[in-house]
PDB file of C-alpha atoms in Angstrom:
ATOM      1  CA  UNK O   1      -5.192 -20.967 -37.389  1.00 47.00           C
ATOM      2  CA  UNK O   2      -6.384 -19.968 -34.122  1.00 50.00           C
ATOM      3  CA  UNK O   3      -4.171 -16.996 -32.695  1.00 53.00           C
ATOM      4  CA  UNK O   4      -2.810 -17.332 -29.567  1.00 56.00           C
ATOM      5  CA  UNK O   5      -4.261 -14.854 -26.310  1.00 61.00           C
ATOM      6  CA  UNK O   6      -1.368 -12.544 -25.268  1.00 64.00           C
ATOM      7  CA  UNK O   7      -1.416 -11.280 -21.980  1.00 70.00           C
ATOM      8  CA  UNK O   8       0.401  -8.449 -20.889  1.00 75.00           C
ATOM      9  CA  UNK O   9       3.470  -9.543 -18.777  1.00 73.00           C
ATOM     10  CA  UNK O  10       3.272  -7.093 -16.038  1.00 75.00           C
ATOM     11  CA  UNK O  11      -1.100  -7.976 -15.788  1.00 82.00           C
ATOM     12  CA  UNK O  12       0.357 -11.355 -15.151  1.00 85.00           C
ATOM     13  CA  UNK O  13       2.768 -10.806 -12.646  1.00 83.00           C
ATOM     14  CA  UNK O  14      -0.322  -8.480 -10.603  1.00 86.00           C
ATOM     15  CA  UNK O  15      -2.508 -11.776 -10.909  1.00 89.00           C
ATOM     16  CA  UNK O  16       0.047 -14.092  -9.479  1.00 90.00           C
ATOM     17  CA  UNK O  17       1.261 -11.866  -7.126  1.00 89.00           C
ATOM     18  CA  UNK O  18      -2.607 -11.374  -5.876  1.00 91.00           C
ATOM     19  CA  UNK O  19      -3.002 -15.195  -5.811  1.00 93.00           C
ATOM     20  CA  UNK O  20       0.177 -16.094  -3.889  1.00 93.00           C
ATOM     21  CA  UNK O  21      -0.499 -13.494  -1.371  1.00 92.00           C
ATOM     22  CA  UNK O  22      -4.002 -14.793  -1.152  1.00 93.00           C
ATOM     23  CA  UNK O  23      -2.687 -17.937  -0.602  1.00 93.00           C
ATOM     24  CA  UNK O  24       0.196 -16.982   1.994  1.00 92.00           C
ATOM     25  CA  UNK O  25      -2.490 -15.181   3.743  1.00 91.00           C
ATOM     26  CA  UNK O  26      -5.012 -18.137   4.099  1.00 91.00           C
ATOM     27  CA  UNK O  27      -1.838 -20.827   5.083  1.00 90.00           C
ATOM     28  CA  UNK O  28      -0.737 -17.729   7.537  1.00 87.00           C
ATOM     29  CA  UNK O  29      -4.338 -17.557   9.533  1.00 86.00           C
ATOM     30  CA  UNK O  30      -4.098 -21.196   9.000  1.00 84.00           C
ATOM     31  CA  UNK O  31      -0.675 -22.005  11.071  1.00 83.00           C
ATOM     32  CA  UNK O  32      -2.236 -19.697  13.656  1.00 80.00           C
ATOM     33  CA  UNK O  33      -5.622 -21.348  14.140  1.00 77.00           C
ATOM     34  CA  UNK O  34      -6.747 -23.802  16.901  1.00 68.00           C
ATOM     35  CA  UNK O  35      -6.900 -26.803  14.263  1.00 64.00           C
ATOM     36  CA  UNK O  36      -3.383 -26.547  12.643  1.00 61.00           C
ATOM     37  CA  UNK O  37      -1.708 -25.468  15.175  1.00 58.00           C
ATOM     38  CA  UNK O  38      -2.239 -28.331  17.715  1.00 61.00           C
ATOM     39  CA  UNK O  39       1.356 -29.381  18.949  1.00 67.00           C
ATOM     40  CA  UNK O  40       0.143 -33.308  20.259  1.00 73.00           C
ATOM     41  CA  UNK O  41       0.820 -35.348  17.144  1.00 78.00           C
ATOM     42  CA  UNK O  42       3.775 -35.416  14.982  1.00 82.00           C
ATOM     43  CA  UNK O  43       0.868 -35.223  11.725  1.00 80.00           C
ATOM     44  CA  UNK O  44      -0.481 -31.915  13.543  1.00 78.00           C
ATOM     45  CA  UNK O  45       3.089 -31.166  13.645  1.00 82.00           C
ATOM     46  CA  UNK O  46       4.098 -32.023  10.070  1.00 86.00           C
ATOM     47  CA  UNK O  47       0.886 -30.253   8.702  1.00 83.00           C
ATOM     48  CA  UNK O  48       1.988 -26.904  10.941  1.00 84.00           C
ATOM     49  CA  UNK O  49       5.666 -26.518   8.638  1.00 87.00           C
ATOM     50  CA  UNK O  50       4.105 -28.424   5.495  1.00 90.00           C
ATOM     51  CA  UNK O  51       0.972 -25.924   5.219  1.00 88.00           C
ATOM     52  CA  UNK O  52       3.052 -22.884   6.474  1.00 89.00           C
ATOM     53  CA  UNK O  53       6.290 -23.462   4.456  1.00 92.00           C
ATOM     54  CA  UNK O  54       4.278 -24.088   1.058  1.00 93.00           C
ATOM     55  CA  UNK O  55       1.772 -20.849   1.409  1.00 92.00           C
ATOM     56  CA  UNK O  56       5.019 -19.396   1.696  1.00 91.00           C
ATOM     57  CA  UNK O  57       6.823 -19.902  -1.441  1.00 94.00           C
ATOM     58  CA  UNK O  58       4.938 -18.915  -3.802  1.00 94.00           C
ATOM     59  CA  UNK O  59       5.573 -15.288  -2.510  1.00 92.00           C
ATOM     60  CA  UNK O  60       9.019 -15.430  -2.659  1.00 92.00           C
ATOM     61  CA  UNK O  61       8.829 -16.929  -6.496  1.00 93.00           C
ATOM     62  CA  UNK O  62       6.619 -14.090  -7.633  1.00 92.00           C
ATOM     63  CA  UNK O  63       8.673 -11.665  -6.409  1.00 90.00           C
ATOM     64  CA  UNK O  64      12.026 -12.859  -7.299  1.00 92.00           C
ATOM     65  CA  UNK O  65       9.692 -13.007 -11.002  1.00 91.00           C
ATOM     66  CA  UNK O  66       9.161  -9.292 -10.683  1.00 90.00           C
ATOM     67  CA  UNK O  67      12.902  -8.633  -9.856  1.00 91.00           C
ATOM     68  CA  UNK O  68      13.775 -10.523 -12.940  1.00 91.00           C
ATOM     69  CA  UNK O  69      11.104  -8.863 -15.499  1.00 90.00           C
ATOM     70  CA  UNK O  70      12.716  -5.411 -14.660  1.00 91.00           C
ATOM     71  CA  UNK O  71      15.740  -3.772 -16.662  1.00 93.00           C
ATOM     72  CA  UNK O  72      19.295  -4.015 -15.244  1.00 95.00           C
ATOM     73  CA  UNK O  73      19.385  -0.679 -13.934  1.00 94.00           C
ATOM     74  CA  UNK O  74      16.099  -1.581 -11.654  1.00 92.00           C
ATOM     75  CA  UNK O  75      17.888  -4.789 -10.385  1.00 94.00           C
ATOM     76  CA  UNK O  76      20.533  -3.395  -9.600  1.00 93.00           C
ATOM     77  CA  UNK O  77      18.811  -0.585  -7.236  1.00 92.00           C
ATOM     78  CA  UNK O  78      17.604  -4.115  -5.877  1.00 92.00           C
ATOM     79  CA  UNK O  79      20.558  -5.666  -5.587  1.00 92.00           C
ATOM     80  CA  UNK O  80      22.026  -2.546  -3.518  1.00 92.00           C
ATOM     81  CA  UNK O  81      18.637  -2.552  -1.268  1.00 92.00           C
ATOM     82  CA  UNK O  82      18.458  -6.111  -0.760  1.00 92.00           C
ATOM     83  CA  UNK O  83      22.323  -5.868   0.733  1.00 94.00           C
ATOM     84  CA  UNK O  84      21.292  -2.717   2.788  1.00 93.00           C
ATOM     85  CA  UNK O  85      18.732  -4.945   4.063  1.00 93.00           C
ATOM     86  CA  UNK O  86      20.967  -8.148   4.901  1.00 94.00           C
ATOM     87  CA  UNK O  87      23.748  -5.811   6.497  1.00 95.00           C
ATOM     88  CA  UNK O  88      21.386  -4.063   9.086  1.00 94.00           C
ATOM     89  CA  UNK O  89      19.700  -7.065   9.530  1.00 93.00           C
ATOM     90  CA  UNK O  90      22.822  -9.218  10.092  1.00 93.00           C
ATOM     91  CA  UNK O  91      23.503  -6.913  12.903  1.00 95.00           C
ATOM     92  CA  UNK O  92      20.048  -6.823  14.482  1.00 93.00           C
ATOM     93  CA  UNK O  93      20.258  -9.730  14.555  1.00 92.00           C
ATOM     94  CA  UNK O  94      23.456 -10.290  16.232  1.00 94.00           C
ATOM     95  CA  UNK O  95      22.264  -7.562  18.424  1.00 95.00           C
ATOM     96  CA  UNK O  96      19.515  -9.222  19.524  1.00 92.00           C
ATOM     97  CA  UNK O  97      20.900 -12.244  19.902  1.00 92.00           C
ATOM     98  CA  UNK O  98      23.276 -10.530  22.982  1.00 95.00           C
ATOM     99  CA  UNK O  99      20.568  -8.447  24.482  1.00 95.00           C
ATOM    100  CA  UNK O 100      18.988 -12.372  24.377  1.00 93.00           C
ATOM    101  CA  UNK O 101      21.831 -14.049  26.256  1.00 94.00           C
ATOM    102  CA  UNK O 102      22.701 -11.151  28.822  1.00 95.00           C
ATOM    103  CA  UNK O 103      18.576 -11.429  30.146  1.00 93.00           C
ATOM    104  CA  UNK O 104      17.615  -7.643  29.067  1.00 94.00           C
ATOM    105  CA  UNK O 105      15.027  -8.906  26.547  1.00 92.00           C
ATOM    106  CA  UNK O 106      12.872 -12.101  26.173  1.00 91.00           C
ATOM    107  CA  UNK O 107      13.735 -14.319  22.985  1.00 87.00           C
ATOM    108  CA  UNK O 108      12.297 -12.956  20.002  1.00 85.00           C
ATOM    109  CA  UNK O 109      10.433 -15.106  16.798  1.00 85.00           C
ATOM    110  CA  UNK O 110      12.806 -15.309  13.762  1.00 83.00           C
ATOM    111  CA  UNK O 111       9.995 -14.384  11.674  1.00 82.00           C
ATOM    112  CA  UNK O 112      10.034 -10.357  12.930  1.00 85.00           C
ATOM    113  CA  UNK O 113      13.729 -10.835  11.036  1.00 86.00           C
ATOM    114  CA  UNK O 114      13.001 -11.225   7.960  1.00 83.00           C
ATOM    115  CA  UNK O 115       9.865  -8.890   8.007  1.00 86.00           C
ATOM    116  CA  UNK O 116      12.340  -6.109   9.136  1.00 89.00           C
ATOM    117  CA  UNK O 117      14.672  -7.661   6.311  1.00 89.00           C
ATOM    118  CA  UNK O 118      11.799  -6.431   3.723  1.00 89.00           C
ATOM    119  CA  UNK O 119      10.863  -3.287   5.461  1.00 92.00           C
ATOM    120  CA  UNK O 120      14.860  -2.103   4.763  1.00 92.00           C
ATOM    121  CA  UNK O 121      14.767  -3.564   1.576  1.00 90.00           C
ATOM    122  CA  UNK O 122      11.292  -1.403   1.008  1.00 89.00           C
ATOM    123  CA  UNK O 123      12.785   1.683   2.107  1.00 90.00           C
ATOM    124  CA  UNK O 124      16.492   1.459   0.979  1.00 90.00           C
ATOM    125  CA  UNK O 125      14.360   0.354  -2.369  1.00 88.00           C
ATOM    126  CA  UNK O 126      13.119   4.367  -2.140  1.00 88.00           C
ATOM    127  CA  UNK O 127      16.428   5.656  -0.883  1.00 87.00           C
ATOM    128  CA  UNK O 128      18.845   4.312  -3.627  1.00 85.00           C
ATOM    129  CA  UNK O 129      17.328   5.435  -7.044  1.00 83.00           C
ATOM    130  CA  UNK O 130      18.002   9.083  -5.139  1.00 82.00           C
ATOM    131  CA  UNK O 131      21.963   8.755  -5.522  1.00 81.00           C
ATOM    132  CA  UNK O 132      21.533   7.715  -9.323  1.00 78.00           C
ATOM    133  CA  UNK O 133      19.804  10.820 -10.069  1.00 74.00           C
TER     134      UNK O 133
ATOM    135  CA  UNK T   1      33.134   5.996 -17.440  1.00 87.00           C
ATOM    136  CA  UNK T   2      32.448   8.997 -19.775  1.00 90.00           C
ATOM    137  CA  UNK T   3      29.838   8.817 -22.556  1.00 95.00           C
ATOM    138  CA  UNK T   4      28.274  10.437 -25.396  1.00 95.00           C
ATOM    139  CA  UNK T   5      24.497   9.059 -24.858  1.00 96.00           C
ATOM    140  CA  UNK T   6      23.365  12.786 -24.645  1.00 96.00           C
ATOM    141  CA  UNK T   7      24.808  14.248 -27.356  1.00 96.00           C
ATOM    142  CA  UNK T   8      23.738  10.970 -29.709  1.00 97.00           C
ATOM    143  CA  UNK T   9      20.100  11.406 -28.154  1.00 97.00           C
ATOM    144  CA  UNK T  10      20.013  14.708 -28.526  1.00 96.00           C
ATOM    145  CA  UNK T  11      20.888  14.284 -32.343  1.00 96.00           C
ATOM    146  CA  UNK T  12      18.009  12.114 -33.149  1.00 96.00           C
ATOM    147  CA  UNK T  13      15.866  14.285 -31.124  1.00 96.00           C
ATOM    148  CA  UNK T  14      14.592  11.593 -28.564  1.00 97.00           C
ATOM    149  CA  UNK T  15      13.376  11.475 -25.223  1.00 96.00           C
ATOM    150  CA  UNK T  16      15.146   9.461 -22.829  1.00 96.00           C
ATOM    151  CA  UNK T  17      11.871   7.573 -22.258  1.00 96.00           C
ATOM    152  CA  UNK T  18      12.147   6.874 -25.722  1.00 96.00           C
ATOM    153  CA  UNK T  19      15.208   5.501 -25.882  1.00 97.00           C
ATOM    154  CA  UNK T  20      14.778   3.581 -23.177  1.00 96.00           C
ATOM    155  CA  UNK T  21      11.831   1.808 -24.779  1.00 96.00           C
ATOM    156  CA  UNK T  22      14.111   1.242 -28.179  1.00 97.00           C
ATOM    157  CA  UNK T  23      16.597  -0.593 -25.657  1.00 97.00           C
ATOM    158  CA  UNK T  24      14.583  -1.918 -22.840  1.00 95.00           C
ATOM    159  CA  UNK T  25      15.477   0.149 -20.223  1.00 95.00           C
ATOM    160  CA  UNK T  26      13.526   2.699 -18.357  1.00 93.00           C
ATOM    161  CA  UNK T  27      14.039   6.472 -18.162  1.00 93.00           C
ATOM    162  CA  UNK T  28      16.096   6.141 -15.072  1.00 92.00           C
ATOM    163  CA  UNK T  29      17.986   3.647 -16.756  1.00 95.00           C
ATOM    164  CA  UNK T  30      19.272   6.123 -19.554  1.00 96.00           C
ATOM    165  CA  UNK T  31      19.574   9.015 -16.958  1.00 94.00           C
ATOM    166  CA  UNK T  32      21.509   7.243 -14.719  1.00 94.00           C
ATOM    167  CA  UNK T  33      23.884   5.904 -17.606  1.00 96.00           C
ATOM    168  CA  UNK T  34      23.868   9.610 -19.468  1.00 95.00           C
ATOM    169  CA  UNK T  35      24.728  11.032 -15.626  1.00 93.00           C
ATOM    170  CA  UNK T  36      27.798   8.394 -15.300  1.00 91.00           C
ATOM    171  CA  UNK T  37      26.309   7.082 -12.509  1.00 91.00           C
ATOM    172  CA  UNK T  38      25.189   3.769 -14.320  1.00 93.00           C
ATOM    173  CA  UNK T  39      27.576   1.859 -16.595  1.00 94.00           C
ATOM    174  CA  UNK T  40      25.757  -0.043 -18.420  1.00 96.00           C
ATOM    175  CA  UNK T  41      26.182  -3.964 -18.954  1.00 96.00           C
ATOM    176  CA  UNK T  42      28.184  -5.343 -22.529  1.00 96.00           C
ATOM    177  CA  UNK T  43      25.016  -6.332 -24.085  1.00 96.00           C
ATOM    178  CA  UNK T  44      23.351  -3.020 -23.065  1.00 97.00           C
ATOM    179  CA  UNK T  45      26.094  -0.969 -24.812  1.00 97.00           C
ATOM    180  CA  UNK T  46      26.057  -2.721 -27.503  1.00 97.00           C
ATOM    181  CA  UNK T  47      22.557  -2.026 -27.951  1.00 97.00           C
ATOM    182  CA  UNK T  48      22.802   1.502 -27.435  1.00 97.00           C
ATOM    183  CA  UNK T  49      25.568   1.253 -29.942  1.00 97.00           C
ATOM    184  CA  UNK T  50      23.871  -0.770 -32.512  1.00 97.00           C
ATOM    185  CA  UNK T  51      20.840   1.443 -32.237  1.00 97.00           C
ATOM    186  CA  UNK T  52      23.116   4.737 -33.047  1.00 97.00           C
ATOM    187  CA  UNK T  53      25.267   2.853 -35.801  1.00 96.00           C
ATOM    188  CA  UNK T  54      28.348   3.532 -34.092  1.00 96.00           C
ATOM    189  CA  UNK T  55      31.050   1.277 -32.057  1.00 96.00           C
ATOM    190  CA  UNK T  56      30.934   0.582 -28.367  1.00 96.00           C
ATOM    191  CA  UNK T  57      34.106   2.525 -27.152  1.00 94.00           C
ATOM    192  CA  UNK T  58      32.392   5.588 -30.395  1.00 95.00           C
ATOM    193  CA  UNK T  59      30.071   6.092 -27.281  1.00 96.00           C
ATOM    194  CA  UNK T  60      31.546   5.002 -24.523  1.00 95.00           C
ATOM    195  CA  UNK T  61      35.370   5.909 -22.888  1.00 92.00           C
ATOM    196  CA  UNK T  62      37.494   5.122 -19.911  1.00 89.00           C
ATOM    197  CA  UNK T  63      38.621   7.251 -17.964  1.00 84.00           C
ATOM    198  CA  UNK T  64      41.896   7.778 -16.058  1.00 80.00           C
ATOM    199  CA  UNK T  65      40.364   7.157 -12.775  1.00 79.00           C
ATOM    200  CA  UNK T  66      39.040   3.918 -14.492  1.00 75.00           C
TER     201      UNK T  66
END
């Protein structure tokens, strides 16, 4: 009987996360060029989201997949930094939102939000394991 | 939560890396728990119990402040 290949878990998890940031990168440049991101026709339009939204998910799969391969001690020091991350960010974002409304700054993309969301979650990712020492 | 995960591991001479691996944790894992800074889940502490031949609440005790 032929045996089966087994490939380490954590090799896997480096390939897909290499191929679903290859492939967020490509839909990213993508959404940005002249061809995709033509605003005339609602197909143009359609393709903008479609293309965007599915490079997209991939990355968030693979790394909720690498959250869930780790021991509960690990996700919990990521359950701590992801709610660092949504409180500062819930109030940059409300923040921002004022500064908005009373004229002292021009509206910003929603996009910068959640890349500041995974900066803090990044850093408060370093910070926590410190206080379980 | 107060525990006796150092004393057990330092009984069968192990590493906390090595105990980790035996319960599929990491090193920080077994620091943090051996520190009282982690309590561990049910399943975890059963492992850790199972692995030692002892009961649960044989390694593991509330507190007042509990």
């Amino acid at each position: 009987m032929a045996e089966r290949k087994q490939t380490d878990p954590n090799l896997q998890l480096i390939r897909q996360v290499a191929a679903a940031s290859f492939l967020w990168a490509i839909t990213f440049v993508a959404t940005k060029s002249e061809w995709l991101g033509h605003y005339d026709s609602s197909a143009g339009r359609i393709a903008l989201v479609a293309v965007g939204t599915a490079g997209f998910l991939p990355v968030v799969f693979v790394y909720a997949k690498s959250i869930r391969m780790q021991d509960e001690f690990t996700q919990r020091i990521h359950l701590v930094a992801l709610a660092i991350a949504f409180a500062l960010v819930a109030v940059v974002s409300y923040v921002v939102d004022l500064l908005h409304q009373a004229h002292f700054i021009p509206q910003l993309p929603a996009t910068g939000l959640w890349a500041l969301m995974v900066v803090i979650w990044f850093a408060a990712m370093i910070v926590t394991p410190r206080y379980y020492r | 939560m107060k525990n006796r995960l150092r004393v057990l591991r330092a009984e069968v001479n192990w590493s906390q890396m090595e105990l980790g691996m035996r319960v599929g944790v990491s090193r920080q894992a077994i620091n943090a728990i051996e520190t009282g800074k982690y309590d561990p889940s049910l399943p975890l502490a059963m492992k850790l119990a199972r692995l030692f031949g002892k009961r649960v609440e044989e390694i593991f005790e509330l507190e007042e402040t509990d």
